[in-house]
Short mmCIF file of C-alpha atoms in Angstrom, two decimals:
data_model
loop_
_atom_site.label_atom_id
_atom_site.label_comp_id
_atom_site.label_asym_id
_atom_site.label_seq_id
_atom_site.Cartn_x
_atom_site.Cartn_y
_atom_site.Cartn_z
CA MET A 1 51.00 12.70 17.04
CA ASN A 2 48.80 14.75 19.32
CA ASN A 3 50.14 15.14 22.89
CA ASN A 4 46.60 15.41 24.28
CA LEU A 5 44.18 12.53 24.55
CA VAL A 6 41.41 12.52 21.96
CA GLU A 7 38.05 11.03 22.90
CA ILE A 8 36.95 8.63 20.15
CA LYS A 9 33.35 7.39 20.29
CA LEU A 10 32.19 4.44 18.22
CA HIS A 11 28.40 4.54 18.19
CA GLY A 12 25.95 1.75 17.42
CA GLU A 13 26.82 -1.92 16.88
CA LEU A 14 30.47 -1.18 16.16
CA GLY A 15 30.83 0.50 19.56
CA ARG A 16 29.11 -2.36 21.34
CA ALA A 17 31.41 -4.88 19.63
CA ILE A 18 34.73 -2.99 19.88
CA GLY A 19 34.28 -0.56 22.75
CA LYS A 20 32.24 2.63 22.78
CA THR A 21 34.80 5.14 24.04
CA TRP A 22 38.55 5.30 23.52
CA ASN A 23 40.93 8.00 24.78
CA LEU A 24 44.05 8.00 22.64
CA SER A 25 46.87 10.32 21.63
CA VAL A 26 46.16 10.61 17.88
CA SER A 27 46.11 13.35 15.26
CA SER A 28 43.66 12.03 12.64
CA VAL A 29 40.65 9.77 12.16
CA ALA A 30 42.80 7.28 10.26
CA GLU A 31 45.38 7.21 13.05
CA ALA A 32 42.59 6.69 15.62
CA ILE A 33 41.13 3.73 13.71
CA HIS A 34 44.59 2.21 13.28
CA ALA A 35 45.30 2.62 17.01
CA ILE A 36 41.97 1.04 18.02
CA GLU A 37 42.56 -1.82 15.55
CA THR A 38 46.01 -2.44 17.03
CA ILE A 39 45.09 -2.08 20.71
CA SER A 40 41.95 -4.21 20.38
CA GLY A 41 43.80 -7.07 18.67
CA ARG A 42 42.22 -6.47 15.24
CA LYS A 43 38.66 -6.46 16.58
CA ILE A 44 37.46 -4.00 13.94
CA SER A 45 38.61 -6.23 11.08
CA GLN A 46 37.27 -9.33 12.83
CA TYR A 47 33.90 -7.65 13.39
CA LEU A 48 33.64 -6.52 9.77
CA LEU A 49 34.61 -9.96 8.46
CA ALA A 50 32.15 -11.73 10.79
CA ASN A 51 29.27 -9.42 9.84
CA GLU A 52 28.82 -9.60 6.09
CA GLY A 53 27.91 -6.26 4.55
CA MET A 54 29.23 -4.19 7.47
CA CYS A 55 32.08 -2.78 5.34
CA ASP A 56 29.39 -0.88 3.48
CA GLN A 57 27.67 0.40 6.63
CA LYS A 58 27.38 4.16 6.32
CA TYR A 59 28.72 6.47 9.03
CA GLU A 60 28.69 10.16 9.71
CA VAL A 61 32.11 11.25 10.98
CA LEU A 62 32.32 14.15 13.40
CA ILE A 63 35.58 15.86 14.32
CA ASN A 64 35.28 18.20 17.29
CA ASP A 65 31.46 17.92 16.95
CA LYS A 66 31.49 19.04 13.28
CA THR A 67 30.63 16.76 10.36
CA ILE A 68 33.55 16.24 8.03
CA HIS A 69 32.98 16.59 4.31
CA VAL A 70 33.91 13.70 2.06
CA ASP A 71 34.12 13.18 -1.66
CA LYS A 72 31.28 11.19 -3.25
CA GLU A 73 33.93 8.61 -4.18
CA LEU A 74 34.11 7.63 -0.48
CA GLN A 75 30.40 6.85 -0.40
CA LYS A 76 30.76 3.90 -2.79
CA LYS A 77 30.34 0.29 -1.75
CA THR A 78 33.68 -1.20 -0.73
CA LYS A 79 33.67 -3.71 -3.60
CA ASP A 80 33.52 -0.74 -6.01
CA PHE A 81 36.67 0.94 -4.67
CA THR A 82 39.14 1.91 -7.37
CA GLU A 83 42.56 3.51 -7.43
CA LYS A 84 40.67 6.83 -7.64
CA THR A 85 38.91 5.97 -4.36
CA ILE A 86 42.24 5.33 -2.63
CA GLU A 87 43.58 8.64 -4.01
CA LYS A 88 40.50 10.48 -2.66
CA ILE A 89 41.08 8.82 0.73
CA ARG A 90 44.67 10.14 0.73
CA GLU A 91 43.28 13.65 0.11
CA SER A 92 40.40 13.42 2.59
CA GLU A 93 39.85 14.86 6.04
CA LEU A 94 40.19 11.31 7.37
CA VAL A 95 43.98 11.46 7.10
CA ILE A 96 44.63 15.15 7.81
CA GLN A 97 46.85 15.58 10.87
CA ARG A 98 45.21 18.02 13.30
CA GLY A 99 46.76 19.72 16.27
CA ASP A 100 43.35 20.80 17.59
CA LEU A 101 41.75 17.34 17.66
CA LYS A 102 39.62 16.81 20.77
CA THR A 103 36.85 14.39 19.74
CA ILE A 104 36.03 11.94 16.95
CA ASP A 105 32.59 10.38 16.62
CA LEU A 106 31.67 7.59 14.19
CA ILE A 107 27.86 7.50 14.04
CA PRO A 108 26.02 4.86 11.99
CA VAL A 109 23.49 6.24 9.53
CA LEU A 110 20.17 4.52 8.87
CA GLU A 111 19.41 4.04 5.17
CA GLY A 112 16.17 6.05 5.27
CA ASN A 113 17.71 8.88 7.27
CA MET A 114 20.73 9.68 5.09
CA PRO A 115 22.53 12.96 5.82
CA ALA A 116 24.16 14.74 2.91
CA VAL A 117 27.58 13.70 4.18
CA PHE A 118 28.36 10.11 5.05
CA ILE A 119 31.14 7.60 4.43
CA VAL A 120 31.23 3.82 4.30
CA ILE A 121 33.18 2.20 7.14
CA GLY A 122 35.31 0.42 4.53
CA ALA A 123 36.68 3.80 3.43
CA ILE A 124 37.54 4.68 7.04
CA ILE A 125 39.40 1.37 7.41
CA ALA A 126 41.11 2.03 4.06
CA ALA A 127 42.22 5.45 5.36
CA ALA A 128 43.87 3.72 8.30
CA GLY A 129 45.61 1.45 5.79
CA VAL A 130 46.76 4.43 3.73
CA VAL A 131 48.30 6.04 6.81
CA ILE A 132 50.19 2.86 7.69
CA GLY A 133 51.22 2.05 4.13
CA GLY A 134 53.04 -1.06 2.98
CA ALA A 135 51.74 -4.61 3.32
CA LEU A 136 49.96 -3.98 6.63
CA GLY A 137 48.17 -1.00 5.13
CA MET A 138 47.00 -3.05 2.15
CA ALA A 139 45.85 -5.84 4.48
CA LEU A 140 43.63 -3.35 6.33
CA ILE A 141 42.26 -2.02 3.05
CA MET A 142 41.46 -5.52 1.82
CA ALA A 143 40.06 -6.78 5.17
#
């Protein structure tokens, strides 16, 4: 865990529903999402379940103001996730522990304005589940 507070910004509808800015002591994107999910009383899962199709909303993820690079496997629709997808999540920058983490931004991407690098929110939630592991981790992945 990072001893310094990391500023996590959830942009767009997700930020309006969950809270736009969070300052937490975390070391990865997955850990940040898990912490927000826990502190907010599962508001991320509730929001995604209440808003059909949101699990496939595309986001650009910035770490310290730089776009992270993700495997094409993490750009799939959530319903198309396979064991290979989960393996790619385990290997992704979403779960890498960083000592230099200062900011994380999750920015929704409009369909017509697609950057080369994006990830579906379902994969970000799955990364949080991978970090936790066990039954709780699987529940987050399946939420």
